[in-house]
Coordinates of C-alpha atoms (C1' of nucleotides) in Angstrom, one line a residue:
Chain O
X17 CA -9.4 -25.6 -1.8
X18 CA -9.7 -22.6 -4.2
X19 CA -6.4 -20.9 -4.7
X20 CA -6.3 -17.1 -3.9
X21 CA -4.2 -14.5 -5.6
X22 CA -2.3 -13.8 -2.4
X23 CA -1.1 -17.5 -2.4
X24 CA 0.0 -17.3 -6.0
X25 CA 1.8 -14.1 -5.3
X26 CA 3.5 -15.6 -2.2
X27 CA 4.6 -18.6 -4.3
X28 CA 6.1 -16.4 -6.9
X29 CA 7.9 -14.4 -4.2
X30 CA 9.4 -17.6 -2.8
X31 CA 10.5 -18.8 -6.2
X32 CA 12.2 -15.4 -6.8
X33 CA 14.1 -15.6 -3.5
X34 CA 15.2 -19.2 -3.9
X35 CA 16.2 -18.6 -7.5
X36 CA 18.2 -15.6 -6.4
X37 CA 20.2 -17.8 -3.9
X38 CA 20.9 -20.3 -6.7
X39 CA 22.5 -17.4 -8.7
X40 CA 19.9 -17.4 -11.4
X41 CA 19.6 -14.6 -14.0
X42 CA 18.6 -11.6 -12.0
X43 CA 16.1 -10.5 -14.7
X44 CA 14.4 -13.9 -14.4
X45 CA 14.2 -13.3 -10.7
X46 CA 12.7 -9.9 -11.3
X47 CA 10.1 -11.3 -13.6
X48 CA 8.8 -13.5 -10.7
X49 CA 8.8 -10.5 -8.4
X50 CA 6.9 -8.3 -10.9
X51 CA 4.4 -11.1 -11.5
X52 CA 3.9 -11.5 -7.7
X53 CA 3.0 -7.8 -7.6
X54 CA 0.7 -8.0 -10.6
X55 CA -1.1 -11.0 -9.1
X56 CA -1.4 -9.6 -5.6
X57 CA -2.8 -6.3 -7.0
X58 CA -5.3 -7.9 -9.3
X59 CA -9.0 -7.2 -8.4
X60 CA -10.5 -10.5 -9.4
X61 CA -9.3 -14.0 -8.5
X62 CA -7.1 -15.4 -11.2
X63 CA -8.6 -18.8 -10.8
X64 CA -11.5 -17.4 -12.7
X65 CA -9.2 -16.8 -15.7
X66 CA -8.2 -20.5 -15.6
X67 CA -11.9 -21.5 -15.7
X68 CA -13.1 -18.8 -18.1
X69 CA -12.2 -17.2 -21.4
X70 CA -9.9 -14.4 -20.3
X71 CA -6.2 -14.9 -21.0
X72 CA -3.7 -14.7 -18.2
X73 CA -1.1 -13.5 -20.6
X74 CA -3.0 -10.2 -21.1
X75 CA -1.9 -9.3 -17.6
X76 CA 1.3 -7.2 -17.5
X77 CA 4.4 -9.2 -16.6
X78 CA 2.6 -12.6 -17.2
X79 CA 3.9 -14.4 -20.3
X80 CA 3.3 -18.0 -21.5
X81 CA 5.5 -19.5 -18.8
X82 CA 4.1 -17.8 -15.8
X83 CA 0.6 -18.2 -17.2
X84 CA 1.2 -22.0 -17.2
X85 CA 2.5 -21.8 -13.6
X86 CA -0.6 -20.0 -12.4
X87 CA -2.8 -22.6 -14.2
X88 CA -0.7 -25.4 -12.6
X89 CA -1.2 -23.9 -9.2
X90 CA -4.9 -23.4 -9.6
X91 CA -5.4 -26.9 -10.8
X92 CA -3.0 -28.9 -8.6
X93 CA -2.4 -26.6 -5.6
X94 CA 1.3 -26.8 -6.4
X95 CA 4.0 -25.3 -8.6
X96 CA 6.6 -27.9 -9.8
X97 CA 9.4 -25.4 -9.9
X98 CA 8.8 -24.2 -6.3
X99 CA 8.6 -27.8 -5.1
X100 CA 11.9 -28.6 -6.8
X101 CA 13.6 -25.5 -5.4
X102 CA 12.4 -26.4 -2.0
X103 CA 13.8 -29.9 -2.3
X104 CA 17.2 -28.5 -3.3
X105 CA 17.4 -25.7 -0.8
X106 CA 16.0 -25.6 2.8
X107 CA 12.9 -23.5 2.9
X108 CA 14.2 -22.1 6.2
X109 CA 16.4 -19.9 4.1
X110 CA 13.4 -17.9 3.0
X111 CA 12.9 -16.3 6.4
X112 CA 16.5 -15.0 6.3
X113 CA 15.5 -12.5 3.5
X114 CA 13.5 -10.6 6.1
X115 CA 16.7 -9.6 7.9
X116 CA 17.9 -6.2 6.8
X117 CA 21.4 -6.2 5.4
X118 CA 21.2 -9.9 4.4
X119 CA 20.6 -10.5 0.7
X120 CA 20.9 -13.5 -1.6
X121 CA 24.7 -13.5 -1.9
X122 CA 25.4 -13.5 1.8
X123 CA 22.6 -16.1 2.5
X124 CA 24.2 -18.4 -0.1
X125 CA 27.6 -17.9 1.4
X126 CA 26.3 -18.7 4.9
X127 CA 24.5 -21.8 3.6
X128 CA 27.3 -23.1 1.4
X129 CA 30.1 -22.6 4.0
X130 CA 28.4 -22.8 7.3
X131 CA 25.3 -24.8 6.5
X132 CA 23.1 -22.0 7.8
X133 CA 19.6 -23.2 6.9
X134 CA 17.3 -21.3 9.3
X135 CA 17.1 -18.2 11.5
X136 CA 17.9 -20.3 14.5
X137 CA 21.2 -21.7 13.2
X138 CA 22.2 -18.2 12.0
X139 CA 21.6 -16.8 15.5
X140 CA 23.6 -19.6 17.1
X141 CA 26.6 -19.2 14.8
X142 CA 26.5 -15.4 15.2
X143 CA 26.7 -16.0 19.0
X144 CA 29.8 -18.3 18.7
X145 CA 31.6 -15.9 16.4
X146 CA 32.1 -18.4 13.6
X147 CA 30.5 -16.1 11.1
X148 CA 33.1 -13.5 11.4
X149 CA 35.7 -15.9 9.9
X150 CA 33.9 -16.0 6.6
X151 CA 35.4 -13.9 3.8
X152 CA 33.5 -10.7 3.5
X153 CA 32.0 -11.0 7.0
X154 CA 33.8 -8.9 9.6
X155 CA 32.9 -8.2 13.2
X156 CA 30.8 -5.2 12.3
X157 CA 28.7 -7.4 9.9
X158 CA 28.0 -9.9 12.7
X159 CA 27.1 -7.1 15.1
X160 CA 24.6 -5.6 12.6
X161 CA 23.2 -9.0 11.8
X162 CA 22.4 -9.7 15.5
X163 CA 20.9 -6.2 15.8
X164 CA 18.8 -6.6 12.8
X165 CA 17.6 -10.1 13.8
X166 CA 16.4 -8.6 17.1
X167 CA 14.7 -5.8 15.3
X168 CA 13.0 -8.1 12.8
X169 CA 11.7 -10.2 15.6
X170 CA 10.4 -7.3 17.6
X171 CA 9.0 -5.5 14.7
X172 CA 7.4 -7.8 12.2
X173 CA 4.9 -5.0 11.8
X174 CA 4.1 -2.0 9.8
X175 CA 2.8 1.3 11.1
X176 CA -0.7 2.7 10.6
X177 CA -0.9 6.1 8.9
X178 CA -2.1 7.9 12.1
X179 CA 0.9 6.4 14.0
X180 CA 3.3 7.6 11.4
X181 CA 1.8 11.1 11.6
X182 CA 2.5 11.2 15.3
X183 CA 6.1 10.2 14.9
X184 CA 6.6 12.5 11.9
X185 CA 5.0 15.7 13.0
X186 CA 7.6 16.8 15.7
X187 CA 10.5 15.7 13.6
X188 CA 9.3 17.5 10.5
X189 CA 8.6 20.6 12.5
X190 CA 12.1 20.6 14.0
X191 CA 13.7 20.2 10.5
X192 CA 11.6 23.0 9.1
X193 CA 12.9 25.3 11.8
X194 CA 16.6 24.8 10.9
X195 CA 18.6 27.6 9.2
X196 CA 18.9 27.2 5.5
X197 CA 16.0 24.8 5.2
X198 CA 13.4 25.8 2.5
X199 CA 11.2 22.8 2.2
X200 CA 10.5 19.5 4.1
X201 CA 8.3 16.9 2.7
X202 CA 7.4 13.3 3.7
X203 CA 7.7 11.1 0.6
X204 CA 7.6 7.3 0.3
X205 CA 4.6 5.1 0.8
X206 CA 3.2 7.7 3.3
X207 CA 2.8 10.2 0.5
X208 CA 1.3 7.5 -1.7
X209 CA -1.2 6.9 1.1
X210 CA -0.5 3.2 1.3
X211 CA -2.6 1.6 4.0
X212 CA 0.4 0.9 6.2
X213 CA 3.9 2.2 6.2
X214 CA 7.1 0.4 6.9
X215 CA 9.5 3.3 7.2
X216 CA 9.4 7.1 6.9
X217 CA 11.1 8.9 4.1
X218 CA 11.8 12.6 4.5
X219 CA 13.1 14.9 1.8
X220 CA 14.7 18.2 2.8
X221 CA 15.5 21.1 0.5
X222 CA 18.4 23.0 2.0
X223 CA 21.4 25.0 0.8
X224 CA 23.7 23.0 3.0
X225 CA 23.3 19.4 4.0
X226 CA 25.6 19.2 6.9
X227 CA 23.6 21.1 9.6
X228 CA 20.5 19.2 8.6
X229 CA 22.3 15.9 8.9
X230 CA 23.7 16.9 12.3
X231 CA 20.2 17.8 13.6
X232 CA 18.7 14.7 12.2
X233 CA 21.3 12.3 13.6
X234 CA 21.1 14.0 16.9
X235 CA 17.3 13.9 17.1
X236 CA 16.1 13.4 20.7
X237 CA 13.9 10.4 19.9
X238 CA 16.6 8.5 18.0
X239 CA 17.7 5.2 19.5
X240 CA 19.9 3.9 16.8
X241 CA 21.9 5.2 13.9
X242 CA 21.7 3.0 10.8
X243 CA 23.6 5.0 8.2
X244 CA 25.2 8.4 8.0
X245 CA 26.3 10.0 4.7
X246 CA 26.8 13.4 3.3
X247 CA 23.3 13.7 1.8
X248 CA 21.5 10.7 3.2
X249 CA 21.1 9.2 6.6
X250 CA 18.9 6.7 8.4
X251 CA 17.9 6.5 12.1
X252 CA 15.7 4.3 14.2
X253 CA 13.2 6.1 16.5
X254 CA 12.0 5.0 19.9
X255 CA 9.1 2.6 19.0
X256 CA 11.2 1.1 16.2
X257 CA 10.3 3.3 13.2
X258 CA 13.1 3.8 10.7
X259 CA 13.4 7.2 9.2
X260 CA 15.4 7.9 6.1
X261 CA 16.4 11.5 5.3
X262 CA 17.8 12.9 2.1
X263 CA 18.9 16.5 1.5
X264 CA 18.8 18.0 -2.0
X265 CA 19.2 21.4 -3.6
X266 CA 16.2 23.2 -5.1
X267 CA 17.2 22.3 -8.7
X268 CA 16.8 18.6 -7.9
X269 CA 13.8 18.9 -5.6
X270 CA 11.3 17.4 -8.1
X271 CA 13.4 14.5 -9.3
X272 CA 14.4 13.7 -5.7
X273 CA 10.8 13.8 -4.6
X274 CA 9.7 11.6 -7.5
X275 CA 12.5 9.1 -6.7
X276 CA 11.9 9.1 -3.0
X277 CA 8.1 8.9 -3.3
X278 CA 8.3 5.8 -5.5
X279 CA 6.9 3.3 -5.8
X280 CA 10.0 1.5 -6.9
X281 CA 8.0 -0.1 -9.6
X282 CA 6.7 3.2 -10.9
X283 CA 10.2 4.6 -11.0
X284 CA 11.6 1.6 -12.8
X285 CA 8.9 1.8 -15.4
X286 CA 9.3 5.6 -15.8
X287 CA 13.1 5.3 -16.2
X288 CA 12.6 2.5 -18.7
X289 CA 10.3 4.8 -20.6
X290 CA 12.9 7.6 -20.4
X291 CA 15.5 5.2 -21.7
X292 CA 13.5 4.4 -24.8
X293 CA 13.4 8.2 -25.6
X294 CA 17.2 8.3 -25.0
X295 CA 16.7 10.2 -21.8
X296 CA 18.0 9.4 -18.3
X297 CA 16.3 10.0 -15.0
X298 CA 18.1 10.0 -11.7
X299 CA 17.4 11.7 -8.4
X300 CA 19.1 14.8 -9.6
X301 CA 17.2 15.5 -12.8
X302 CA 16.3 14.3 -16.2
X303 CA 19.0 14.4 -18.9
X304 CA 19.4 13.8 -22.6
X305 CA 23.0 13.2 -23.7
X306 CA 24.8 15.7 -21.5
X307 CA 22.0 18.2 -21.4
X308 CA 19.9 18.7 -18.4
X309 CA 16.2 18.9 -19.3
X310 CA 14.7 19.6 -15.9
X311 CA 14.1 18.3 -12.4
X312 CA 13.1 21.2 -10.2
X313 CA 9.5 19.9 -10.0
X314 CA 7.9 16.5 -10.6
X315 CA 5.7 18.0 -13.2
X316 CA 8.7 19.0 -15.2
X317 CA 10.0 15.4 -15.4
X318 CA 6.6 14.0 -16.5
X319 CA 6.4 16.8 -19.1
X320 CA 9.8 15.9 -20.5
X321 CA 8.4 12.4 -21.1
X322 CA 5.2 13.8 -22.7
X323 CA 3.1 12.8 -19.7
X324 CA 0.7 14.7 -17.5
X325 CA 1.4 14.9 -13.8
X326 CA 0.6 11.6 -12.1
X327 CA -0.8 11.8 -8.5
X328 CA 1.3 10.0 -5.9
X329 CA -1.5 7.6 -5.0
X330 CA -1.5 6.2 -8.5
X331 CA 2.2 5.6 -8.7
X332 CA 2.2 1.8 -8.4
X333 CA 2.8 0.8 -12.0
X334 CA -0.7 -0.6 -12.1
X335 CA -1.6 1.0 -15.4
X336 CA -1.1 4.6 -14.5
X337 CA 1.6 5.2 -17.1
X338 CA -0.4 3.8 -19.9
X339 CA -3.4 5.8 -18.7
X340 CA -1.2 8.9 -18.6
X341 CA 0.1 8.3 -22.1
X342 CA -3.5 8.0 -23.4
X343 CA -4.8 10.9 -21.4
X344 CA -7.1 8.6 -19.4
X345 CA -5.9 9.5 -15.9
X346 CA -8.8 9.9 -13.5
X347 CA -9.5 13.2 -11.8
X348 CA -9.2 11.9 -8.2
X349 CA -11.7 12.6 -5.5
X350 CA -10.5 15.2 -2.9
X351 CA -11.3 15.8 0.7
X352 CA -13.0 19.0 -0.2
X353 CA -15.5 17.1 -2.3
X354 CA -17.0 15.3 0.7
X355 CA -20.4 16.6 1.7
X356 CA -21.1 14.5 4.8
X357 CA -20.1 11.5 6.8
X358 CA -22.3 8.4 6.7
X359 CA -21.0 6.3 9.5
X360 CA -20.5 7.7 13.0
X361 CA -21.4 6.9 16.6
X362 CA -22.6 8.9 19.5
X363 CA -23.2 8.4 23.2
X364 CA -26.3 6.5 22.0
X365 CA -24.0 3.5 21.8
X366 CA -20.2 3.4 22.2
X367 CA -19.4 6.9 21.0
X368 CA -17.9 9.6 23.2
X369 CA -19.9 12.6 22.1
X370 CA -23.6 13.5 22.1
X371 CA -25.7 13.8 19.0
X372 CA -25.5 17.6 19.2
X373 CA -21.7 17.7 19.6
X374 CA -21.2 15.4 16.7
X375 CA -23.6 17.4 14.6
X376 CA -21.9 20.7 15.4
X377 CA -18.4 19.2 14.7
X378 CA -19.6 18.0 11.3
X379 CA -21.1 21.4 10.5
X380 CA -17.7 23.0 11.4
X381 CA -16.1 20.7 8.8
X382 CA -18.5 22.2 6.3
X383 CA -20.6 19.1 5.9
X384 CA -24.2 19.2 4.9
X385 CA -25.2 16.1 6.7
X386 CA -24.0 13.5 9.2
X387 CA -25.5 10.0 9.8
X388 CA -25.3 8.8 13.3
X389 CA -25.2 5.1 13.0
X390 CA -25.3 3.8 16.5
X391 CA -25.1 0.1 17.0
X392 CA -28.2 -2.0 17.5
X393 CA -28.6 -3.7 20.9
X394 CA -27.6 -7.1 19.4
X395 CA -24.0 -6.0 19.9
X396 CA -24.2 -5.9 23.7
X397 CA -20.6 -4.8 24.2
X398 CA -21.3 -1.4 22.6
X399 CA -24.4 -0.7 24.7
X400 CA -26.4 -0.5 21.5
X401 CA -29.9 0.8 21.0
X402 CA -33.0 -1.3 21.2
X403 CA -36.1 -0.4 19.2
X404 CA -37.4 2.0 21.9
X405 CA -34.1 3.7 22.4
X406 CA -33.7 4.1 18.6
X407 CA -37.2 5.8 18.4
X408 CA -36.3 8.2 21.2
X409 CA -33.0 9.0 19.4
X410 CA -35.0 9.7 16.3
X411 CA -37.1 12.3 18.2
X412 CA -34.0 13.9 19.5
X413 CA -32.6 14.2 16.0
X414 CA -35.8 15.8 14.8
X415 CA -35.5 18.5 17.5
X416 CA -31.9 19.1 16.7
X417 CA -32.6 19.4 13.0
X418 CA -35.2 22.0 13.7
X419 CA -32.4 24.2 15.0
X420 CA -30.2 24.0 11.9
X421 CA -31.1 25.3 8.5
X422 CA -27.9 24.4 6.7
X423 CA -27.3 21.0 8.1
X424 CA -29.1 17.8 9.1
X425 CA -28.5 14.7 11.1
X426 CA -29.7 11.5 9.5
X427 CA -31.5 8.9 11.4
X428 CA -29.6 5.8 11.0
X429 CA -28.1 2.7 12.6
X430 CA -25.4 0.2 12.2
X431 CA -27.5 -3.0 12.1
X432 CA -25.9 -6.4 12.7
X433 CA -26.1 -9.0 10.0
X434 CA -26.9 -12.2 11.9
X435 CA -25.2 -15.4 11.0
X436 CA -28.1 -16.5 8.8
X437 CA -28.2 -13.2 7.0
X438 CA -31.2 -11.8 8.8
X439 CA -30.8 -8.4 10.5
X440 CA -30.8 -7.5 14.2
X441 CA -33.7 -5.0 13.8
X442 CA -37.1 -5.6 12.3
X443 CA -38.1 -4.0 9.0
X444 CA -40.8 -1.8 10.6
X445 CA -38.0 -0.2 12.7
X446 CA -35.6 0.1 9.8
X447 CA -38.2 1.8 7.6
X448 CA -38.3 4.7 10.1
X449 CA -34.6 5.5 9.3
X450 CA -33.1 7.8 6.7
X451 CA -30.3 5.3 6.1
X452 CA -29.6 1.7 7.0
X453 CA -26.1 0.5 7.3
X454 CA -25.3 -3.2 7.9
X455 CA -22.2 -4.9 9.2
X456 CA -20.8 -8.2 10.5
X457 CA -19.5 -8.2 14.1
X458 CA -19.7 -11.9 14.9
X459 CA -18.9 -15.3 13.6
X460 CA -15.9 -14.2 11.5
X461 CA -14.9 -17.8 11.0
X462 CA -17.7 -18.9 8.6
X463 CA -16.6 -20.5 5.3
X464 CA -16.2 -18.2 2.3
X465 CA -19.4 -19.5 0.9
X466 CA -21.5 -19.1 4.1
X467 CA -20.1 -15.6 4.8
X468 CA -20.8 -14.5 1.2
X469 CA -24.3 -15.9 1.4
X470 CA -24.9 -14.2 4.7
X471 CA -24.0 -10.8 3.3
X472 CA -25.8 -11.2 0.1
X473 CA -29.0 -12.1 2.0
X474 CA -28.7 -8.9 3.9
X475 CA -28.1 -6.8 0.8
X476 CA -31.2 -8.2 -0.7
X477 CA -33.3 -6.6 2.0
X478 CA -34.7 -3.6 0.1
X479 CA -34.4 -1.4 3.2
X480 CA -30.6 -1.8 3.4
X481 CA -28.4 1.0 1.9
X482 CA -24.8 0.4 2.9
X483 CA -22.5 -2.5 3.8
X484 CA -19.9 -1.0 6.1
X485 CA -16.4 -2.2 6.8
X486 CA -17.2 -5.0 4.3
X487 CA -14.3 -7.4 5.0
X488 CA -14.0 -6.9 8.8
X489 CA -10.2 -6.6 8.6
X490 CA -8.2 -4.8 11.3
X491 CA -4.8 -3.9 9.9
X492 CA -2.0 -5.9 11.6
X493 CA -4.5 -7.5 13.9
X494 CA -7.2 -9.4 12.1
X495 CA -7.3 -10.7 8.6
X496 CA -10.3 -10.0 6.3
X497 CA -12.8 -12.9 6.5
X498 CA -12.9 -14.8 3.3
X499 CA -15.5 -13.5 0.9
X500 CA -16.4 -13.8 -2.8
X501 CA -16.1 -10.1 -3.2
X502 CA -17.0 -10.2 -6.9
X503 CA -20.4 -11.6 -6.1
X504 CA -20.9 -9.1 -3.3
X505 CA -20.0 -6.2 -5.6
X506 CA -22.4 -7.4 -8.3
X507 CA -25.2 -8.0 -5.8
X508 CA -24.8 -4.5 -4.3
X509 CA -25.0 -3.0 -7.8
X510 CA -28.1 -5.0 -8.6
X511 CA -29.8 -4.1 -5.3
X512 CA -28.9 -0.4 -5.4
X513 CA -26.7 -0.7 -2.3
X514 CA -23.3 0.8 -1.6
X515 CA -20.2 -0.5 0.0
X516 CA -18.1 1.6 2.3
X517 CA -14.5 2.6 2.4
X518 CA -14.1 2.8 6.1
X519 CA -11.7 5.7 6.8
X520 CA -10.5 4.5 10.2
X521 CA -6.7 4.1 9.9
X522 CA -7.1 0.7 11.6
X523 CA -9.5 -0.6 9.0
X524 CA -9.3 1.2 5.5
X525 CA -11.8 -1.4 4.5
X526 CA -12.5 -1.8 1.5
X527 CA -9.0 -1.8 0.3
X528 CA -7.8 0.0 -2.9
X529 CA -7.9 -3.1 -5.1
X530 CA -11.5 -3.8 -4.4
X531 CA -12.4 -0.1 -4.6
X532 CA -10.9 0.0 -8.0
X533 CA -12.9 -3.0 -9.1
X534 CA -16.1 -1.4 -7.8
X535 CA -15.5 1.6 -9.9
X536 CA -14.8 -0.6 -12.9
X537 CA -18.3 -2.2 -12.6
X538 CA -19.9 1.1 -11.9
X539 CA -20.7 0.6 -8.2
X540 CA -20.5 3.7 -6.1
X541 CA -18.8 3.6 -2.7
X542 CA -19.2 5.7 0.5
X543 CA -16.2 7.0 2.4
X544 CA -17.0 7.3 6.1
X545 CA -15.0 7.6 9.3
X546 CA -16.8 5.3 11.8
X547 CA -15.9 8.1 14.2
X548 CA -16.6 7.4 17.8
X549 CA -15.8 11.0 18.8
X550 CA -15.9 14.5 17.2
X551 CA -12.1 14.4 16.8
X552 CA -12.3 11.2 14.7
X553 CA -14.4 12.9 12.1
X554 CA -11.0 14.2 10.8
X555 CA -10.1 10.6 9.9
X556 CA -11.9 11.2 6.6
X557 CA -8.5 12.0 5.0
X558 CA -7.3 8.4 5.4
X559 CA -10.4 7.1 3.5
X560 CA -9.8 9.7 0.8
X561 CA -6.3 8.4 0.4
X562 CA -7.5 4.9 0.0
X563 CA -10.2 5.9 -2.5
X564 CA -7.6 7.8 -4.5
X565 CA -5.4 4.7 -4.6
X566 CA -8.5 2.9 -6.0
X567 CA -8.6 5.5 -8.8
X568 CA -12.0 6.9 -7.5
X569 CA -13.3 10.1 -8.9
X570 CA -15.7 12.5 -7.2
X571 CA -18.6 10.9 -9.1
X572 CA -17.7 7.4 -7.8
X573 CA -18.3 8.4 -4.2
X574 CA -21.8 8.7 -2.8
X575 CA -21.2 11.2 -0.1
X576 CA -19.8 13.8 -2.5
X577 CA -23.5 14.4 -3.2
X578 CA -25.8 16.8 -1.5
X579 CA -28.4 15.4 0.8
X580 CA -31.3 16.2 -1.6
X581 CA -29.4 14.4 -4.4
X582 CA -28.8 11.5 -2.2
X583 CA -32.4 11.0 -1.1
X584 CA -34.0 11.7 -4.5
X585 CA -31.5 9.8 -6.7
X586 CA -29.7 7.1 -4.7
X587 CA -31.4 5.9 -1.5
X588 CA -34.4 3.7 -2.0
X589 CA -36.0 4.0 1.4
Chain Y
dG14 C1' 11.2 -14.7 -17.8
dC15 C1' 9.1 -10.6 -20.1
dC16 C1' 8.7 -7.5 -23.9
dG17 C1' 8.7 -4.3 -28.4
dT18 C1' 8.0 4.6 -30.7
dT19 C1' 15.4 0.1 -31.1
dT20 C1' 13.9 -5.4 -31.2
dT21 C1' 10.8 -12.5 -32.0
dC22 C1' 16.6 -11.1 -29.8
dG23 C1' 18.9 -8.3 -26.7
dG24 C1' 18.0 -5.6 -23.5
dC25 C1' 16.1 -5.2 -18.7
dC26 C1' 16.8 2.1 -13.5
dC27 C1' 20.2 4.1 -11.0
dG28 C1' 22.9 6.0 -7.2
dA29 C1' 24.1 6.2 -1.9
dC30 C1' 26.1 3.9 1.9
dT31 C1' 28.5 0.1 4.5
dG32 C1' 32.0 -3.0 5.6
dT33 C1' 35.8 -5.1 4.3
dT34 C1' 38.4 -4.1 1.2
dT35 C1' 42.8 -1.4 -1.0
dT36 C1' 39.1 -0.7 -5.6
dC37 C1' 34.6 -2.9 -4.8
dA38 C1' 30.7 -6.2 -3.9
dG39 C1' 26.5 -6.3 -1.5
dT40 C1' 22.4 -4.3 -0.2
dC41 C1' 18.8 -1.0 -0.2
dG42 C1' 15.3 2.0 -1.9

DNA sequence: GCCGTTTTCGGCCCGACTGTTTTCAGTCG
């Protein structure tokens, strides 16, 4: 079986955790964690490095030793060190790392003194009270442990961006209304537009922290208090979302925002860079010797390090600091650059609004065009269009377009790719359309080879324009089906096709890693909402976030172009 | 275990909060 990057990353993560229990050099542990991130975030499969000429040691955080371990894993399916660690320590210890408040030291103590080797034994011993006898473990620790185990079991999930917004909006509004509060901003992975968010980080700029803390810890939707301090508190909301809040004064606003936005890896790298210039960054500011150099804005801190401002979506320590140093940061695509939405649904299939309603809603967003890509009849569950119905829909679109002089609806369809790579509508139907999108909605379980072949065959049809939601993933629900994405990207490039970043917060498919790879090879992407109602057209912002995380500029996104540009320069049908 | 506007050796971000302690280790972000 070919080894995937995610498996290599997981193995490194396990090695890091097990090494930590053995009390290994913490920097060695960190090296494995860093490598796990590098590997997980790499756009091409590392097994290609092993087979080809590229050097694994060119990757950041991968030296001779870790390069050898990757090679070993790719060739044998195993890593000797991990096997050895697992033979010395029960692998059941690994799941204990997921419990909040339990780290390597405590896990080791539980294992050494009480032979705790799994979640189950831990739960049993917590029940009997034996754990409270251990040095350093009091009754409060046991209570928290039990609480956090329950929470972990209930909530082995992350939240979608739209869910987070629903939780955050009323809380942020309430904080903004407090006396003495100047600014409230959501930081953390939400601000970086990560595809899912584990907890919510809120930063407040206020003259006095106390009343803010009081309001926060008394918030009506709170079900549990995790921590309460003078300037920092954490609560759990109904639904299980943890919210961390920090209050700072305006002088420290920028440094606190930078620190609280992360990523952790970006901050570590940035502070390392500061250290080499004899400067120090903390959440209160940037300093040299005893002099304060700044900290009121994020820009000020970057400037003090001779760097341009780095957008939150890029702060992952995936090359953005180097790019910033060399003045090579991309000018990222923005919501206002978008000229139209290329994947939406109407009452013609499973959408909630009519063609006219969708068109008017798109016009109000300032778009020049909207493609209504109703499903083909093959997908029976959506009540899709057959050839006759599609024709009638085309006539309706013509009439509607006659009534607009600043906007047009595009005749289109979301055509199914059949298991053999043929399409669910005939070519003579497809050639009547302005735009042909194709997608997989069945047989998700084909092998990587068969699924890749299926898609490539579809892309080679000269009438096809866009492959939508290319990997089929549903965040937290369904994994992406296995694909040789590199082959698909290359084929799309050769065939003048485009791949979509689906902006639905449940999908965000393509992911940022693949999006960045597409840009690297010069393949343009579309960002479309897959809206099934007028309201969902506003989901575009989630797709933009994902695109920005993939380093995409305006020119890398097809639907930043006017319709005339699109037809004359990019679409072949 | 990685890495080099201090370096092939000696560093590796930094502070808040908790719980169990009497001054701090562990964990988290």
